[in-house]
PDB file of C-alpha atoms in Angstrom:
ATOM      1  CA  UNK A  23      88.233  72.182  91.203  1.00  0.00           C
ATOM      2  CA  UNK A  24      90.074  74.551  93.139  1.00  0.00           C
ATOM      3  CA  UNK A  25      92.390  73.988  95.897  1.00  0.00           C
ATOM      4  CA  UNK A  26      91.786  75.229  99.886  1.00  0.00           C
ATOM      5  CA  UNK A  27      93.842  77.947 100.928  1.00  0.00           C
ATOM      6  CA  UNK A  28      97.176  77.092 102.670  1.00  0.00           C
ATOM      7  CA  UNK A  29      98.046  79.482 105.066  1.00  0.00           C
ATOM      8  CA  UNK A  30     101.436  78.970 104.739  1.00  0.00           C
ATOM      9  CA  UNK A  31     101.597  80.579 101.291  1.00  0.00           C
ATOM     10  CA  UNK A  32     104.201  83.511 101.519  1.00  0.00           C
ATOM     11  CA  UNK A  33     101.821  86.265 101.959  1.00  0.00           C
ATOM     12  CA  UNK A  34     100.020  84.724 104.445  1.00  0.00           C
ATOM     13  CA  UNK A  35     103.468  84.455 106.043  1.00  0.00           C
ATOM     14  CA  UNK A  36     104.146  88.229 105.102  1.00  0.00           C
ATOM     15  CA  UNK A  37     100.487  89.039 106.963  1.00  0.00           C
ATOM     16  CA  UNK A  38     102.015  87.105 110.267  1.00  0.00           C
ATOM     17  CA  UNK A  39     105.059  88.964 110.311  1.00  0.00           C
ATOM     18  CA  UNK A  40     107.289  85.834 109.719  1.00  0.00           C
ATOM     19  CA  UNK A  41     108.574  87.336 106.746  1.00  0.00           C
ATOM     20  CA  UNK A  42     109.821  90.917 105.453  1.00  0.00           C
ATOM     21  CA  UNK A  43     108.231  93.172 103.198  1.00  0.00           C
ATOM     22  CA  UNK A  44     109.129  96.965 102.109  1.00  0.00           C
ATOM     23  CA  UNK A  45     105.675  98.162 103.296  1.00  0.00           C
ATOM     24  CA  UNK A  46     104.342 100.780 101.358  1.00  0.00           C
ATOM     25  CA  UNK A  47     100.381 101.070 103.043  1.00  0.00           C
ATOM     26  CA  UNK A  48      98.767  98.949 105.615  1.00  0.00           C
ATOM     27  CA  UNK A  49      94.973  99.246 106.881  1.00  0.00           C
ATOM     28  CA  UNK A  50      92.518  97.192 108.850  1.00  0.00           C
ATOM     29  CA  UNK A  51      91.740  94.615 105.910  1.00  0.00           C
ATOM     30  CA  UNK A  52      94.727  95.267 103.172  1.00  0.00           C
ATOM     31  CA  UNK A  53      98.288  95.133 103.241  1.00  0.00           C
ATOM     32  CA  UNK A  54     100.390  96.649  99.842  1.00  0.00           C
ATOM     33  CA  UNK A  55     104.633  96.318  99.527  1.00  0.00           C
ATOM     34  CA  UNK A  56     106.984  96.281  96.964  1.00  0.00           C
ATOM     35  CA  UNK A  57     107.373  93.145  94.782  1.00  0.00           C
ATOM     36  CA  UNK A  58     110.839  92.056  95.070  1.00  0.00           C
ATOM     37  CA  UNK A  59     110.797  90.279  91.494  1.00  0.00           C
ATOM     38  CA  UNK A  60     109.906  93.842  89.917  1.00  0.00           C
ATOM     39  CA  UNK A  61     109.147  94.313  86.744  1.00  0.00           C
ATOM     40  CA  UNK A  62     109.309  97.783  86.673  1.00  0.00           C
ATOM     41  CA  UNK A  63     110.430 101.085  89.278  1.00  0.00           C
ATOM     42  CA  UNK A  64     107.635 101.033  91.466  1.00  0.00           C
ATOM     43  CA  UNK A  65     106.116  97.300  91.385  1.00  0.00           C
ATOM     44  CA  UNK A  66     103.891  96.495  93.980  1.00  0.00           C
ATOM     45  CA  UNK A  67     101.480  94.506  95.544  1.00  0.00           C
ATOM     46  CA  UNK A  68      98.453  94.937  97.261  1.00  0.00           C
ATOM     47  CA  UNK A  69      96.599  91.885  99.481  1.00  0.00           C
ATOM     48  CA  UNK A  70      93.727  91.587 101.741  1.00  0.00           C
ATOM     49  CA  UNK A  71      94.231  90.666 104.840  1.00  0.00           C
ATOM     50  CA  UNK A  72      91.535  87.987 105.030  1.00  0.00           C
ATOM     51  CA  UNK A  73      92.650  84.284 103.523  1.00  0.00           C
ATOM     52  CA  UNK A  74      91.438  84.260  99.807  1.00  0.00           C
ATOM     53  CA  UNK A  75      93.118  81.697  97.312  1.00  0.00           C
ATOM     54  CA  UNK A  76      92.243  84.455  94.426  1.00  0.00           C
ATOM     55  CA  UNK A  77      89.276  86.726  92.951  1.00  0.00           C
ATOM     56  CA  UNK A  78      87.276  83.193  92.634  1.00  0.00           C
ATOM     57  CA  UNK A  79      86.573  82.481  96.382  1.00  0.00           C
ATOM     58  CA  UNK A  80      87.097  85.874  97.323  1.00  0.00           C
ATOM     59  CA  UNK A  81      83.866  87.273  99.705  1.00  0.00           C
ATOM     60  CA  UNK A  82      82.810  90.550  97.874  1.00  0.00           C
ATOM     61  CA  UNK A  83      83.167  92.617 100.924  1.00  0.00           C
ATOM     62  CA  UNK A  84      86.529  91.990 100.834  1.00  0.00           C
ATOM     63  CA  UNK A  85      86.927  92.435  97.181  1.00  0.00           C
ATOM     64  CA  UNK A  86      85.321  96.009  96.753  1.00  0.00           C
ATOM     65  CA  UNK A  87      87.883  96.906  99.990  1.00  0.00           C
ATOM     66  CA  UNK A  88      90.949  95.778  97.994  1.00  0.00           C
ATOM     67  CA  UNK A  89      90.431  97.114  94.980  1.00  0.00           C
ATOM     68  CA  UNK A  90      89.532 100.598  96.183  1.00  0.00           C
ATOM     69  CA  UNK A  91      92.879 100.105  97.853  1.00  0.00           C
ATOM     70  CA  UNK A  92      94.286  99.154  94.703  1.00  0.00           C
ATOM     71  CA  UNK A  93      93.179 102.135  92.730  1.00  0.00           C
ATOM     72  CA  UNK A  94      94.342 104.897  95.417  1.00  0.00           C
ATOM     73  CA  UNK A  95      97.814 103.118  95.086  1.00  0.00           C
ATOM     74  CA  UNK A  96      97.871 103.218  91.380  1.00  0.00           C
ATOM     75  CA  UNK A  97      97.382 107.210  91.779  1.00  0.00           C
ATOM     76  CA  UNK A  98     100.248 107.103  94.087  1.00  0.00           C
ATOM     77  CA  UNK A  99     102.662 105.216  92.197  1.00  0.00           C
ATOM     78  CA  UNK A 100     102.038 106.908  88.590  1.00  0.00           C
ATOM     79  CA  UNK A 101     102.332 110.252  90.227  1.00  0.00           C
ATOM     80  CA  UNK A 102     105.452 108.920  92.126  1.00  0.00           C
ATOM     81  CA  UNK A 103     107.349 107.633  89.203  1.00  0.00           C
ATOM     82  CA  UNK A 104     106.005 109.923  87.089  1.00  0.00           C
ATOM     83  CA  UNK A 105     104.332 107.217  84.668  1.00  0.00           C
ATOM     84  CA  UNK A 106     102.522 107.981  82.132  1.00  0.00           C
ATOM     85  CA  UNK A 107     100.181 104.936  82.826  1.00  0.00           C
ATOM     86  CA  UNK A 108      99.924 101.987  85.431  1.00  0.00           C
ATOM     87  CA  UNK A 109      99.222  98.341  84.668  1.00  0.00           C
ATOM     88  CA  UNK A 110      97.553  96.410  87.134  1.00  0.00           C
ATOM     89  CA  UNK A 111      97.097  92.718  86.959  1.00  0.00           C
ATOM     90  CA  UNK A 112      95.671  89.738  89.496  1.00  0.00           C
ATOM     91  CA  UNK A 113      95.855  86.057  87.771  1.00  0.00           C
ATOM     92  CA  UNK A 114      93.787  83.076  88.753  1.00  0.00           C
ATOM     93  CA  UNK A 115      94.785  79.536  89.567  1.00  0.00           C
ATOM     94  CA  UNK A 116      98.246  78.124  88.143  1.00  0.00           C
ATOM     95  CA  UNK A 117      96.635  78.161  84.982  1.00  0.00           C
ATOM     96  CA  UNK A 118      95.966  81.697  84.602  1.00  0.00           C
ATOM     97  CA  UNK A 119     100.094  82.379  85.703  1.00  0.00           C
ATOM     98  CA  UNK A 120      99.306  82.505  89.376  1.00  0.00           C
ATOM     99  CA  UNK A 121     101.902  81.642  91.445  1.00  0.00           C
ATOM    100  CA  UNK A 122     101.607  82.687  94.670  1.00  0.00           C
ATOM    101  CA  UNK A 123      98.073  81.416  96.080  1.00  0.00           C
ATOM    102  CA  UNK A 124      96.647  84.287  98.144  1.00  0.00           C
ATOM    103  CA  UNK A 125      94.525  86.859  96.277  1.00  0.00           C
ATOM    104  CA  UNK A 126      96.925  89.653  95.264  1.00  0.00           C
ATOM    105  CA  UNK A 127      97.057  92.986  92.643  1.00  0.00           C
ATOM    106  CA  UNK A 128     100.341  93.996  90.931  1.00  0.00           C
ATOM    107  CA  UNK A 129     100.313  97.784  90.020  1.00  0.00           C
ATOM    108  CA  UNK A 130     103.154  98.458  87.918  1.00  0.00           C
ATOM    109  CA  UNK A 131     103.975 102.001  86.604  1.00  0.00           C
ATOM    110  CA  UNK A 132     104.868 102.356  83.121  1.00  0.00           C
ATOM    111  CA  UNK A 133     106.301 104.150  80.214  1.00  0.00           C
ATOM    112  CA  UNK A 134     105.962 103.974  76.987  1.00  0.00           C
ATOM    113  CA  UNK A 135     108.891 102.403  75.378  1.00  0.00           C
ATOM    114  CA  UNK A 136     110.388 100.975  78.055  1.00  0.00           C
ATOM    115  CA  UNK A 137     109.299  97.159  78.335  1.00  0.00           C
ATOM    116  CA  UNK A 138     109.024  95.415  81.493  1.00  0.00           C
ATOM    117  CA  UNK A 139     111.209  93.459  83.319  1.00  0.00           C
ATOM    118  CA  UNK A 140     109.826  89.338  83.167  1.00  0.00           C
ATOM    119  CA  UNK A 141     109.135  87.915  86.428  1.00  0.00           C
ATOM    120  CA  UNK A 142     112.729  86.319  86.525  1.00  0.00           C
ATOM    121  CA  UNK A 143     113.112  85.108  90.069  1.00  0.00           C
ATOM    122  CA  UNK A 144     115.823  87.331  90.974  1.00  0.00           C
ATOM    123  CA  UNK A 145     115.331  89.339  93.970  1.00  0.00           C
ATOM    124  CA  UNK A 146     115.662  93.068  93.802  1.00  0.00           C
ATOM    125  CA  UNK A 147     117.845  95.087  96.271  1.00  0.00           C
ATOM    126  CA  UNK A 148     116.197  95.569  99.703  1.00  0.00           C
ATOM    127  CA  UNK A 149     117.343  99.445  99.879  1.00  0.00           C
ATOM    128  CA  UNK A 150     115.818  99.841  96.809  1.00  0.00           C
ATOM    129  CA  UNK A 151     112.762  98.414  97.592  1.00  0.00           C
ATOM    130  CA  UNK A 152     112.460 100.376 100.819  1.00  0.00           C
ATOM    131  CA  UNK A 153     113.446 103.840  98.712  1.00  0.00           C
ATOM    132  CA  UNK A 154     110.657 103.004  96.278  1.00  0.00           C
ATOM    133  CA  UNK A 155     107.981 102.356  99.090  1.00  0.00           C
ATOM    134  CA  UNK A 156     109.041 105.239 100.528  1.00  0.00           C
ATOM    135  CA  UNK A 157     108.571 107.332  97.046  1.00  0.00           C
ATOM    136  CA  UNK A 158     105.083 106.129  97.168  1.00  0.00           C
ATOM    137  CA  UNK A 159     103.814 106.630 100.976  1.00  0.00           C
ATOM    138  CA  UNK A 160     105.077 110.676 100.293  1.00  0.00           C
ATOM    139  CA  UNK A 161     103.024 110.605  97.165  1.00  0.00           C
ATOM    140  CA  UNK A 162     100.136 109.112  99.208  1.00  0.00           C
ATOM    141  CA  UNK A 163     100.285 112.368 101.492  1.00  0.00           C
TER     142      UNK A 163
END
């Protein structure tokens, strides 16, 4: 069985403005920032805007307007860190690893040969953070 949506999950809080992010793109129905547990240059996240728990209750509509979001980001960071691939990943339920409980996408640039970072709880530098968004919005044009 899954759970209702809290709306006090962190990204809903991020969405509400009651909490900081290092925005990196922002339209009408998705917001995308820098993970500050990354696990590699360039991590980031990209959410709808609209309250999903994850991919399983998600509307469709919403869906197909994240993950086009998703994919021009990808583009943005590889070419912005100069990756030779990207990784992206969503997880479902605590099972499946998720943690925080509002539908979200990780794109991670990567390299080959250089392994990435775990999840460690450890929050990256906020000027770094920033710098890296900003690395992606001029790659975005």
């Amino acid at each position: 069985m899954t759970s209702a949506y809290d709306t006090n999950n962190i990204f809903a809080k991020i969405l509400r403005g009651e909490i900081p992010c290092a925005k990196v793109y922002e339209d009408d129905d998705t917001l995308a920032f820098m993970d500050v547990m990354p696990q590699a240059p360039g991590h980031l996240l990209v959410i709808p805007k609209a309250a999903s728990r994850n991919i399983l209750d998600a509307d469709p509509a919403v869906l197909a307007k994240t993950i086009a979001v998703v994919q021009k980001l990808a583009i943005a960071a590889k070419h912005a860190f100069d990756a030779e691939g990207v990784n992206v990943a969503q997880f479902n339920e605590a099972a499946a690893g998720q943690t925080v409980f509002h539908l979200h996408f990780h794109v991670i640039p990567r390299n080959e040969h250089e392994p990435m970072k775990p999840h460690s709880g450890t929050m990256a530098d906020g000027d770094v953070l920033r710098a890296h968004a900003e690395k992606i919005k001029a790659a975005l044009g």
